[in-house]
XYZ file of C-alpha atoms in Angstrom:
722
model
C -46.541 -62.477 199.671
C -49.657 -63.795 201.062
C -50.500 -62.582 204.383
C -52.792 -63.192 207.639
C -55.474 -60.653 208.457
C -56.776 -60.534 212.152
C -59.821 -61.939 210.920
C -58.412 -65.288 209.293
C -57.203 -65.922 213.420
C -58.409 -68.535 215.091
C -57.500 -67.619 218.700
C -58.405 -70.584 220.174
C -56.051 -72.926 217.695
C -53.889 -70.399 216.627
C -50.169 -70.785 218.744
C -47.319 -67.910 218.853
C -44.819 -70.204 216.778
C -47.772 -71.390 213.918
C -47.575 -67.837 212.110
C -44.483 -67.874 210.071
C -43.067 -64.106 209.592
C -43.693 -64.408 206.288
C -47.142 -64.116 206.964
C -47.260 -60.633 208.381
C -48.043 -57.463 207.707
C -45.297 -55.500 206.513
C -42.901 -58.578 205.542
C -41.216 -57.725 201.983
C -39.651 -59.634 199.902
C -36.797 -57.396 200.124
C -36.899 -57.194 204.043
C -37.694 -61.294 204.514
C -34.028 -62.046 204.744
C -32.937 -59.226 207.017
C -35.723 -60.431 209.606
C -34.480 -64.168 209.159
C -30.999 -63.990 208.590
C -30.260 -61.076 210.702
C -32.380 -60.860 213.529
C -33.183 -64.522 213.542
C -36.874 -63.821 213.466
C -39.074 -66.803 211.453
C -42.340 -66.336 213.340
C -44.722 -64.840 215.072
C -43.817 -65.792 218.381
C -39.853 -64.886 217.788
C -41.069 -61.511 216.236
C -42.918 -60.288 219.741
C -39.856 -61.915 221.772
C -37.426 -59.529 219.801
C -37.731 -56.777 222.558
C -36.725 -53.211 222.541
C -33.171 -52.053 223.832
C -34.854 -48.772 224.649
C -37.140 -46.275 224.788
C -38.097 -42.861 223.927
C -40.945 -40.653 225.180
C -42.400 -39.152 221.762
C -45.548 -38.326 223.785
C -45.060 -34.115 224.784
C -44.547 -31.486 222.195
C -42.510 -28.816 223.153
C -41.337 -25.397 221.950
C -38.437 -24.620 220.692
C -37.384 -22.288 223.830
C -38.643 -25.288 226.579
C -35.940 -28.151 225.338
C -32.423 -28.499 227.298
C -30.164 -27.900 224.523
C -28.678 -31.462 224.006
C -32.088 -33.158 224.397
C -34.004 -35.844 222.133
C -37.598 -34.418 221.853
C -40.520 -33.931 219.602
C -41.236 -30.490 218.064
C -43.961 -28.989 215.536
C -42.272 -26.756 213.577
C -43.916 -25.180 210.455
C -41.524 -25.336 207.148
C -40.844 -21.702 205.567
C -38.185 -22.645 203.380
C -35.716 -25.297 202.127
C -32.905 -25.739 199.352
C -30.441 -28.516 198.568
C -27.005 -28.498 199.217
C -24.645 -29.815 196.833
C -21.183 -31.131 198.783
C -19.720 -33.131 196.482
C -21.025 -35.406 193.457
C -22.731 -38.207 195.263
C -22.826 -36.029 198.451
C -26.451 -34.048 198.667
C -27.683 -32.180 201.961
C -31.166 -30.391 201.973
C -31.489 -27.638 204.584
C -35.203 -26.784 205.733
C -35.739 -23.852 207.404
C -38.712 -23.974 210.489
C -40.369 -22.018 212.780
C -42.219 -23.011 216.219
C -45.760 -21.914 217.534
C -44.160 -18.982 218.666
C -41.550 -17.709 216.070
C -38.346 -19.388 217.064
C -36.361 -20.327 214.175
C -34.802 -23.466 213.671
C -32.337 -24.648 211.100
C -32.997 -28.608 209.976
C -30.086 -30.361 208.233
C -30.631 -33.719 206.349
C -27.302 -35.098 205.467
C -28.481 -38.365 203.379
C -31.462 -39.236 201.651
C -31.710 -35.499 200.886
C -34.233 -36.383 197.980
C -36.781 -38.487 200.036
C -36.995 -35.963 202.654
C -37.481 -32.961 199.926
C -40.570 -34.805 198.571
C -41.911 -35.282 202.390
C -41.383 -31.936 204.064
C -43.603 -29.176 202.078
C -43.152 -25.656 202.713
C -46.343 -23.960 204.568
C -46.771 -26.725 205.957
C -46.803 -27.897 209.605
C -44.510 -31.781 211.142
C -43.625 -32.919 214.631
C -40.285 -33.768 213.994
C -38.210 -35.884 216.380
C -34.552 -35.414 217.182
C -31.759 -33.679 219.077
C -32.544 -30.164 219.724
C -29.306 -27.781 220.225
C -28.480 -24.121 219.951
C -27.387 -22.579 216.604
C -23.093 -22.353 216.407
C -21.224 -19.308 215.302
C -23.332 -16.936 217.390
C -26.060 -17.155 215.252
C -29.683 -17.228 216.583
C -31.845 -19.654 216.576
C -31.535 -23.449 216.723
C -30.739 -26.683 214.655
C -31.801 -30.445 214.741
C -29.764 -32.579 212.254
C -31.836 -35.838 210.459
C -34.759 -35.638 212.949
C -37.359 -38.080 212.495
C -41.092 -37.641 210.735
C -43.242 -38.350 213.241
C -46.638 -39.770 211.787
C -50.187 -38.336 213.764
C -51.098 -41.609 214.713
C -47.661 -43.387 216.071
C -47.161 -44.774 219.469
C -50.134 -46.145 220.019
C -52.183 -42.325 219.988
C -49.470 -40.851 221.973
C -50.267 -42.933 225.789
C -46.876 -45.302 225.641
C -43.492 -44.871 225.358
C -41.724 -45.827 221.978
C -39.881 -48.851 221.742
C -36.219 -48.585 219.911
C -35.331 -52.577 218.828
C -31.984 -53.344 218.236
C -31.350 -52.803 214.580
C -29.241 -54.560 211.671
C -27.790 -52.879 208.417
C -30.607 -52.433 205.983
C -33.561 -52.589 208.333
C -34.349 -48.987 209.576
C -35.725 -48.961 212.728
C -39.530 -47.623 211.682
C -39.842 -50.748 209.416
C -38.832 -53.169 212.698
C -41.394 -50.750 214.696
C -44.146 -51.174 211.975
C -43.729 -55.352 211.450
C -43.749 -55.791 215.154
C -46.350 -53.666 215.748
C -48.567 -55.721 213.772
C -47.091 -59.125 215.085
C -48.584 -57.459 218.498
C -52.035 -57.026 216.694
C -52.261 -60.500 216.520
C -50.968 -61.175 219.816
C -53.480 -59.440 220.901
C -56.712 -61.473 219.338
C -55.128 -64.897 220.288
C -55.847 -66.691 223.350
C -52.807 -66.836 225.116
C -52.964 -69.647 228.157
C -51.186 -68.322 231.414
C -48.964 -71.598 232.152
C -47.348 -70.768 235.520
C -49.211 -73.182 237.934
C -51.557 -71.579 240.451
C -50.287 -72.781 243.145
C -46.717 -73.230 244.614
C -44.742 -70.927 242.371
C -41.949 -69.450 244.588
C -41.380 -65.544 244.598
C -39.594 -64.456 242.621
C -36.487 -61.845 243.300
C -35.715 -58.517 241.946
C -34.264 -55.222 242.419
C -36.687 -52.664 242.197
C -33.953 -50.425 241.684
C -30.312 -50.757 241.403
C -28.520 -50.744 244.890
C -32.301 -51.306 246.709
C -32.975 -54.115 248.737
C -34.640 -57.329 247.373
C -38.374 -57.182 246.584
C -39.966 -60.392 245.930
C -42.727 -60.688 242.722
C -45.823 -62.800 242.992
C -45.615 -63.994 239.298
C -49.111 -65.080 239.210
C -50.311 -61.616 239.548
C -49.362 -60.529 235.861
C -49.995 -62.221 232.949
C -47.743 -63.453 230.245
C -49.494 -61.476 227.219
C -50.067 -58.721 228.994
C -46.320 -58.093 230.426
C -45.411 -59.072 226.730
C -47.515 -56.217 225.123
C -46.538 -53.291 227.814
C -42.705 -53.991 227.720
C -43.226 -52.995 223.840
C -45.824 -50.133 224.717
C -44.919 -48.684 228.342
C -47.580 -46.319 229.468
C -46.333 -43.354 229.643
C -44.501 -42.659 233.295
C -43.125 -46.052 232.967
C -39.295 -46.012 233.709
C -37.578 -47.620 230.497
C -34.538 -47.565 232.591
C -36.192 -50.108 235.168
C -36.928 -52.356 231.835
C -33.639 -52.189 230.807
C -32.137 -52.712 233.895
C -34.073 -56.004 234.530
C -36.536 -54.290 237.629
C -39.669 -54.044 236.110
C -42.367 -56.597 237.145
C -43.111 -57.216 233.415
C -39.636 -58.135 232.227
C -39.663 -60.442 235.298
C -42.217 -62.111 235.188
C -41.406 -62.835 231.422
C -37.235 -64.165 232.553
C -38.954 -66.175 235.076
C -40.920 -68.646 232.699
C -38.450 -68.546 230.333
C -35.927 -70.067 232.813
C -38.449 -72.334 234.527
C -39.213 -73.463 230.489
C -35.322 -73.922 229.711
C -35.084 -75.764 233.080
C -37.818 -77.918 232.353
C -36.296 -78.707 228.667
C -33.189 -79.615 229.931
C -34.291 -82.082 232.425
C -36.759 -83.579 229.952
C -33.158 -84.535 227.406
C -31.699 -85.611 230.668
C -34.796 -87.757 230.988
C -34.939 -89.291 227.752
C -31.026 -89.747 227.332
C -31.425 -91.685 230.103
C -33.521 -94.133 228.423
C -31.103 -94.303 225.049
C -29.926 -97.844 225.150
C -25.800 -97.244 224.985
C -22.638 -99.513 225.675
C -23.066 -101.285 229.246
C -19.087 -101.286 230.630
C -18.594 -102.837 233.786
C -16.834 -101.117 236.743
C -13.686 -101.968 238.476
C -11.177 -102.139 235.804
C -8.135 -103.579 236.312
C -6.298 -101.714 233.490
C -7.536 -98.833 235.430
C -6.121 -99.934 238.619
C -2.455 -100.725 237.171
C -2.453 -97.354 235.412
C -2.828 -95.454 239.134
C -0.673 -98.013 240.863
C 2.326 -96.955 238.777
C 1.844 -93.484 238.869
C 4.634 -91.484 240.154
C 2.182 -89.655 242.495
C -0.697 -89.726 244.372
C -4.293 -88.673 242.725
C -6.065 -86.431 244.546
C -9.589 -87.117 246.157
C -11.252 -84.776 243.374
C -9.346 -85.968 240.697
C -10.977 -89.930 242.140
C -14.411 -88.429 243.100
C -14.491 -87.174 239.389
C -13.511 -91.016 238.213
C -15.689 -92.400 240.014
C -18.881 -90.705 238.797
C -17.267 -91.637 235.306
C -17.125 -95.105 236.545
C -20.534 -95.385 237.748
C -21.840 -93.849 234.228
C -20.198 -96.463 232.437
C -21.752 -98.856 234.210
C -25.047 -97.874 234.304
C -26.458 -98.723 231.080
C -27.896 -95.100 230.609
C -26.283 -92.782 228.445
C -23.461 -90.483 229.914
C -23.496 -86.780 229.633
C -21.178 -85.422 231.745
C -19.017 -82.559 232.833
C -15.522 -81.912 234.545
C -15.077 -78.966 235.598
C -11.604 -78.086 237.205
C -8.849 -75.235 236.690
C -6.506 -75.169 235.000
C -3.455 -77.530 235.890
C -6.397 -79.647 238.693
C -5.778 -82.837 236.798
C -8.789 -83.544 234.368
C -6.713 -84.632 231.288
C -5.683 -88.091 233.933
C -9.910 -88.126 234.667
C -10.008 -88.416 230.997
C -7.042 -90.886 230.463
C -8.429 -93.084 233.229
C -11.972 -92.492 231.286
C -10.369 -93.714 227.715
C -8.490 -97.001 229.010
C -11.619 -98.249 230.971
C -13.724 -98.112 227.854
C -10.660 -99.855 225.429
C -10.255 -102.248 228.228
C -13.825 -103.469 227.666
C -13.525 -104.196 224.165
C -14.994 -100.823 222.888
C -12.885 -97.217 220.905
C -13.006 -93.940 222.624
C -12.093 -90.095 221.175
C -10.642 -87.220 222.511
C -10.888 -84.167 220.863
C -9.512 -80.884 221.078
C -10.777 -77.268 219.473
C -7.334 -76.510 217.347
C -4.373 -78.599 216.069
C -1.872 -77.730 218.491
C -4.021 -78.767 221.439
C -5.065 -81.546 219.623
C -1.576 -82.566 219.516
C -0.596 -81.744 222.602
C -3.384 -83.917 223.912
C -2.391 -86.762 221.731
C 1.346 -86.749 222.966
C 0.032 -87.039 226.643
C -2.700 -90.102 225.826
C 0.209 -91.573 224.020
C 2.707 -91.536 226.386
C 0.530 -92.878 228.746
C -1.698 -95.698 227.360
C 0.895 -97.320 224.674
C 2.850 -98.653 227.437
C -0.295 -100.640 228.206
C -0.537 -101.871 224.796
C -3.053 -99.224 223.465
C -3.380 -98.050 219.856
C -3.566 -94.179 219.749
C -4.081 -92.742 216.407
C -4.380 -88.778 215.522
C -6.849 -87.136 212.834
C -6.690 -83.713 211.343
C -8.086 -81.800 208.552
C -4.635 -81.358 207.414
C -4.102 -84.460 207.105
C -3.184 -85.751 203.279
C -5.389 -88.004 201.329
C -3.412 -91.538 201.825
C -2.536 -90.655 205.642
C -6.782 -90.060 206.147
C -7.372 -93.405 204.193
C -4.584 -95.137 205.979
C -5.931 -93.789 209.648
C -9.512 -94.610 208.696
C -8.655 -97.899 207.461
C -7.177 -98.781 211.310
C -10.393 -97.143 212.879
C -12.506 -98.785 210.807
C -11.306 -101.854 211.802
C -10.616 -101.178 215.334
C -7.070 -101.703 215.318
C -7.098 -97.884 216.879
C -8.286 -97.967 219.941
C -8.074 -94.941 221.321
C -8.949 -91.551 217.907
C -6.936 -88.321 219.317
C -7.897 -84.967 217.019
C -9.437 -81.828 216.309
C -13.026 -81.122 215.386
C -11.897 -83.696 211.853
C -12.812 -86.506 214.116
C -16.873 -85.678 213.296
C -16.037 -85.707 209.669
C -17.380 -87.886 207.220
C -14.480 -89.803 206.258
C -13.576 -91.195 209.765
C -14.970 -94.403 210.346
C -15.319 -96.005 214.074
C -15.632 -99.933 215.011
C -17.503 -99.200 217.873
C -17.236 -95.641 218.930
C -18.649 -95.831 223.038
C -17.122 -92.670 224.038
C -16.437 -89.156 223.224
C -14.042 -86.801 225.640
C -14.519 -83.222 224.406
C -11.393 -81.122 225.763
C -12.900 -77.249 226.419
C -16.428 -78.048 226.359
C -17.469 -74.717 225.560
C -15.283 -74.251 221.820
C -17.434 -76.890 221.067
C -21.614 -76.267 219.636
C -24.029 -78.712 220.356
C -24.067 -79.614 216.529
C -20.573 -81.163 216.341
C -22.177 -83.240 219.612
C -24.534 -84.559 217.007
C -22.193 -85.511 214.314
C -20.300 -87.612 216.816
C -23.260 -89.336 217.905
C -24.169 -90.403 214.437
C -20.731 -91.888 214.817
C -22.328 -95.207 216.180
C -25.552 -96.295 214.879
C -26.454 -99.148 217.722
C -26.290 -97.028 220.396
C -26.015 -93.750 222.040
C -22.248 -92.513 222.502
C -20.806 -91.913 226.009
C -19.718 -88.088 226.373
C -17.547 -86.641 228.462
C -17.199 -82.797 228.428
C -13.855 -81.204 229.922
C -13.854 -77.501 230.545
C -11.369 -74.800 232.936
C -13.671 -72.422 232.537
C -15.292 -72.662 236.014
C -19.010 -71.739 235.576
C -20.690 -69.601 238.902
C -22.127 -72.559 241.354
C -24.872 -70.141 241.715
C -26.152 -70.603 238.145
C -24.701 -74.004 237.379
C -27.146 -76.229 238.229
C -29.653 -73.586 235.335
C -26.489 -74.171 232.910
C -26.208 -77.460 233.093
C -29.246 -78.815 234.273
C -29.032 -81.877 231.382
C -25.782 -82.760 232.337
C -24.118 -84.399 235.556
C -21.490 -82.089 237.126
C -18.359 -83.236 238.396
C -15.907 -80.484 239.960
C -12.202 -81.131 240.559
C -11.818 -78.342 243.252
C -8.018 -79.313 244.438
C -4.436 -78.751 243.005
C -2.541 -82.266 243.194
C 0.193 -82.026 245.372
C 3.756 -79.935 244.198
C 1.709 -77.573 241.937
C 2.720 -73.803 242.793
C 0.275 -71.276 243.143
C 0.894 -68.323 240.810
C 1.975 -64.889 242.280
C -0.142 -62.236 241.441
C 1.237 -58.720 241.608
C -0.893 -55.362 240.137
C 1.507 -52.211 238.659
C 0.527 -49.031 237.000
C 1.334 -48.431 233.460
C 3.744 -45.888 234.934
C 6.158 -48.445 236.021
C 6.079 -50.136 233.021
C 10.033 -49.618 232.011
C 10.818 -50.930 235.441
C 8.957 -54.017 234.317
C 10.917 -54.631 231.403
C 13.990 -54.683 232.897
C 12.601 -57.317 235.279
C 12.012 -59.213 232.421
C 14.804 -58.779 230.292
C 16.938 -60.005 233.411
C 15.272 -63.198 234.157
C 15.375 -63.422 230.292
C 18.852 -63.647 230.094
C 20.117 -64.570 232.817
C 17.231 -67.190 234.401
C 16.622 -68.407 231.099
C 12.794 -68.128 231.785
C 9.952 -67.525 228.312
C 7.369 -65.003 229.087
C 4.040 -63.967 227.941
C 2.701 -60.336 227.418
C -0.845 -60.081 226.850
C -2.832 -56.847 225.425
C -6.450 -56.379 225.020
C -5.943 -54.555 221.029
C -4.291 -55.781 218.131
C -3.549 -52.003 217.296
C -4.324 -48.756 218.257
C -7.270 -47.429 218.358
C -7.995 -43.705 219.418
C -11.626 -44.894 221.061
C -9.796 -47.180 223.640
C -7.384 -45.905 225.930
C -5.198 -49.294 225.661
C -1.704 -50.201 224.655
C -2.017 -52.795 221.905
C -0.232 -55.823 221.153
C 1.563 -53.648 218.090
C 2.758 -51.539 220.699
C 4.238 -53.312 222.592
C 5.984 -55.266 220.249
C 7.785 -52.109 218.746
C 8.417 -51.063 222.710
C 10.104 -54.761 223.222
C 12.048 -54.956 220.174
C 13.576 -51.170 221.262
C 14.189 -52.054 224.296
C 14.997 -55.480 224.484
C 17.068 -56.163 220.954
C 18.669 -59.619 221.903
C 15.422 -61.095 223.192
C 13.460 -63.229 220.695
C 10.041 -62.002 220.564
C 7.126 -63.500 218.608
C 3.843 -62.538 217.978
C 0.111 -63.669 217.698
C -3.262 -61.948 217.617
C -6.810 -63.305 216.510
C -6.661 -61.916 212.791
C -3.849 -65.016 211.990
C -4.350 -67.838 210.232
C -4.882 -71.163 212.533
C -2.079 -72.198 210.743
C -0.032 -69.143 211.535
C -1.121 -69.088 215.061
C -0.198 -72.978 215.613
C 3.075 -72.312 214.266
C 4.124 -69.359 216.588
C 3.010 -71.223 218.992
C 4.876 -73.993 218.659
C 8.217 -71.965 218.496
C 7.167 -70.226 221.877
C 6.754 -74.054 223.526
C 10.013 -75.566 221.667
C 11.782 -72.597 223.201
C 12.714 -71.042 219.819
C 11.036 -67.361 221.270
C 11.882 -66.110 224.716
C 8.518 -63.794 224.656
C 5.419 -64.421 223.082
C 3.134 -60.953 222.624
C -0.291 -61.785 222.788
C -3.692 -61.035 222.596
C -6.508 -63.082 224.518
C -6.386 -65.809 221.841
C -3.907 -67.884 223.768
C -6.693 -67.849 227.016
C -6.993 -71.889 226.314
C -3.365 -72.735 224.985
C -0.668 -75.009 225.131
C 1.498 -75.971 227.788
C 4.881 -74.674 228.286
C 6.356 -74.977 231.736
C 9.274 -73.012 230.995
C 7.078 -70.264 230.722
C 6.497 -68.774 234.183
C 5.457 -64.684 233.963
C 2.076 -63.898 232.644
C 1.596 -59.765 232.033
C -1.740 -58.323 231.443
C -1.607 -55.082 229.668
C -5.098 -53.164 230.858
C -6.614 -56.319 232.863
C -9.879 -53.320 233.534
C -11.164 -54.004 230.087
C -11.271 -57.918 230.630
C -13.617 -59.891 233.473
C -11.904 -61.581 236.194
C -12.900 -65.151 234.276
C -10.755 -64.127 231.242
C -7.932 -62.787 233.149
C -8.050 -66.381 235.572
C -7.983 -67.927 231.853
C -4.386 -65.766 231.028
C -2.643 -66.742 234.215
C -3.500 -70.200 233.960
C -0.882 -70.269 231.124
C 1.969 -69.812 233.588
C 2.439 -72.235 236.468
C 2.606 -75.134 234.614
C 6.128 -75.929 235.584
C 8.230 -76.922 238.851
C 9.575 -73.275 238.958
C 7.750 -70.055 241.038
C 5.572 -68.299 238.474
C 3.976 -64.626 238.242
C 1.406 -62.797 236.946
C 1.430 -59.092 236.498
C -1.520 -56.742 236.178
C -0.400 -53.782 234.167
C -3.362 -51.442 234.646
C -3.751 -47.889 233.745
C -3.309 -45.162 236.218
C -7.106 -43.192 235.585
C -8.636 -46.484 236.646
C -11.710 -45.883 239.465
C -11.376 -47.063 242.887
C -14.067 -49.669 242.096
C -12.199 -51.301 239.142
C -9.112 -51.392 241.504
C -10.891 -53.326 244.477
C -12.352 -55.802 241.362
C -8.252 -56.464 240.782
C -7.526 -56.932 243.940
C -10.370 -59.674 244.695
C -8.806 -61.565 241.874
C -4.931 -61.188 242.852
C -6.078 -62.275 246.568
C -7.334 -65.726 244.687
C -6.427 -68.657 242.902
C -9.518 -70.158 243.034
C -11.552 -70.309 239.659
C -14.599 -71.082 241.390
C -14.529 -68.009 242.992
C -13.604 -65.775 240.565
C -16.516 -66.568 238.347
C -18.888 -65.315 241.195
C -17.011 -62.123 241.696
C -16.730 -61.438 238.406
C -20.939 -62.298 238.188
C -21.612 -59.980 241.029
C -19.351 -57.375 239.735
C -19.297 -57.071 236.223
C -22.789 -58.030 235.716
C -22.122 -59.134 232.043
C -22.907 -62.287 230.331
C -18.998 -63.160 229.685
C -18.910 -65.907 232.416
C -22.372 -67.892 231.118
C -20.908 -66.604 227.257
C -18.308 -69.147 227.439
C -19.995 -71.475 229.428
C -23.010 -71.536 227.528
C -22.575 -72.781 224.209
C -23.673 -73.800 220.700
C -26.828 -73.151 219.606
C -29.174 -73.385 222.829
C -29.492 -69.474 223.713
C -31.992 -67.489 225.934
C -34.241 -65.101 224.362
C -34.793 -62.586 226.606
C -32.581 -64.333 229.748
C -28.729 -63.280 230.785
C -28.202 -65.497 233.524
C -25.229 -63.454 234.772
C -27.854 -60.705 235.725
C -30.550 -63.220 236.711
C -29.006 -65.628 238.733
C -31.158 -64.714 241.518
C -34.162 -65.894 239.599
C -32.710 -68.940 238.291
C -31.359 -70.335 242.004
C -34.905 -69.249 242.945
C -36.664 -71.670 240.254
C -34.019 -74.638 239.856
C -35.411 -76.640 242.591
C -39.010 -75.731 241.903
C -38.742 -76.918 238.162
C -38.013 -80.526 239.359
C -41.199 -80.565 241.202
C -43.101 -79.036 238.391
C -41.627 -81.583 235.447
C -42.831 -84.308 237.901
C -45.926 -83.623 239.281
C -48.062 -82.090 236.508
C -45.864 -82.849 233.425
C -48.673 -81.836 231.453
C -47.943 -78.477 232.373
C -44.275 -78.833 232.036
C -44.844 -80.018 228.290
C -46.948 -76.935 227.480
C -43.984 -74.714 228.894
C -41.246 -76.432 227.290
C -42.942 -75.958 223.854
C -43.978 -72.303 224.512
C -40.580 -71.575 225.076
C -37.947 -74.448 223.595
C -39.882 -75.822 221.080
C -37.533 -75.768 218.486
C -34.108 -76.499 220.290
C -35.002 -80.168 221.629
C -32.525 -81.767 219.139
C -29.820 -79.924 220.329
C -30.742 -80.619 224.204
C -30.461 -84.438 222.978
C -26.871 -84.156 221.653
């Protein structure tokens, strides 16, 4: 493998991403696949952007007596003896006896790789060892260290910086990752890395210098890109490693803000490119749509009408539509999709509607067929489970244009499905589809770009929606149709479980209702204080032997899950015990009670999605939060916030504030385009600050914008254009 030496680098012309990982010292044929496939590192740029998850201070050496037991420190030890201890045929330990400069003794044990450590540690030699120092057990004097690391003398920038600890993977030692990254950083130091942030007009970036502290504002231009990156990998001694991890250190804020800016610019560019692509231009004011609206037995909400007008305007613009409709479960997104399908079909084109699972696709197919067939529109269904003959027949109809609306699973993307003139793709539950599928659906139409309408019942917090969806036009349905009853939410300690079971038994037997019971675990786990689905099933069958109970969880095959859901939908089951796999699921109007065990272990947005499984019929519905008695007051307060509102957007904002996790963003930000450093749930203040500035920069300094996109998003453009 040919390695690039520092003398071969042209600092003026070499870019971060132009040096493949294979050319970096320390990469071998053995570890190359692990860096590429397991860590996702393919070049120098991705290598130096692979940031530490933690740090260790190895710059100070202690005597054994100075160490507080349980601390991980560096001690200098003289080896005075060693021997191997065979525990079993394949389990040999190395026991090392040592003393420090004061004569205090230490027992060192290596539980694995005994032969390797036996060769490295010689009697009567002094070594710097790094590990957790503890008191010896069973009344023995001295200390013990299990499996300490042997430090090299020149490691860690000659003792001037903290030692980075990187996210690891099977088969790659921390030492290997560190050495390869250090070699990459040496290359980085040789390169001329331009400063790409604009000299004027860049807004001060808000950040918290410590948890709970008032906001500070950082002048980004005072910190260079290269210096920030180098210091994050090797912070000087005295730097608070926790500040870097908590994103309250100026160096990490500097890099995060540039990445978010570049991502914003990239999305704006993708949106502009899309606007220039040829697509079907479909006139507004569809007479068929007006007839469908007039025939409805109810009035559409203002929010539904606004969303449809947005779609209508997009279709008539001559530019490719890429619109996302967001709204809570039950807000009427499907009706907007139906009107959009009818609009396109009346203009002489075909449309497709795709759902993430077979059972959801069938449910969607029934709804669309019942709504559109009376108006002379032929609707077809596509699934990977269709037989060879059925596939051939349905494809013949699609190819000939006899089927005007095709509903199905991701099988719609398959090569065997051929359209005559597909103009619109409606994607339900957008976060379940990667952008690769969006690329595949566009490949179905060679002559022009397909209009794409996506729907999601997973609201993103408004504070980060502009950053997440800068490449999309966004329509929000923020009101429920009249007559839709809000779900009443109550909280109950798990000590009252049997009281709750008795109530459920009554409503099942005497009111003929159906019940969901959701658990966070499939099986009992000693590491988690939570009730499992298997335990719940056994308890319910004991307490309610006459009740028909089903079980569904993530380890079941898709077909098994769909069979259980169908049985529940057809009221062949009275109660469904499930894990969170039912978060997005089938419409069962008779299911009016949702019980969620250990809700403290879920995000508020996820609980909200589960609550959306009930309240779909005309009967009063309720959602019970069966929480663990031992939860903290702050956790209880979080659940109280959820109890008090049914607004998914409010809940998403609260979830982000309280948990500070990426769960909300994770479901919304699907597909292959991901941030390297940023986490919008944690960095939403930075994202809000940069959103407005990004558009100005894109149009006023296009050359600078292009350089920023190239630094951070060069390899992702195909996905952004999906």
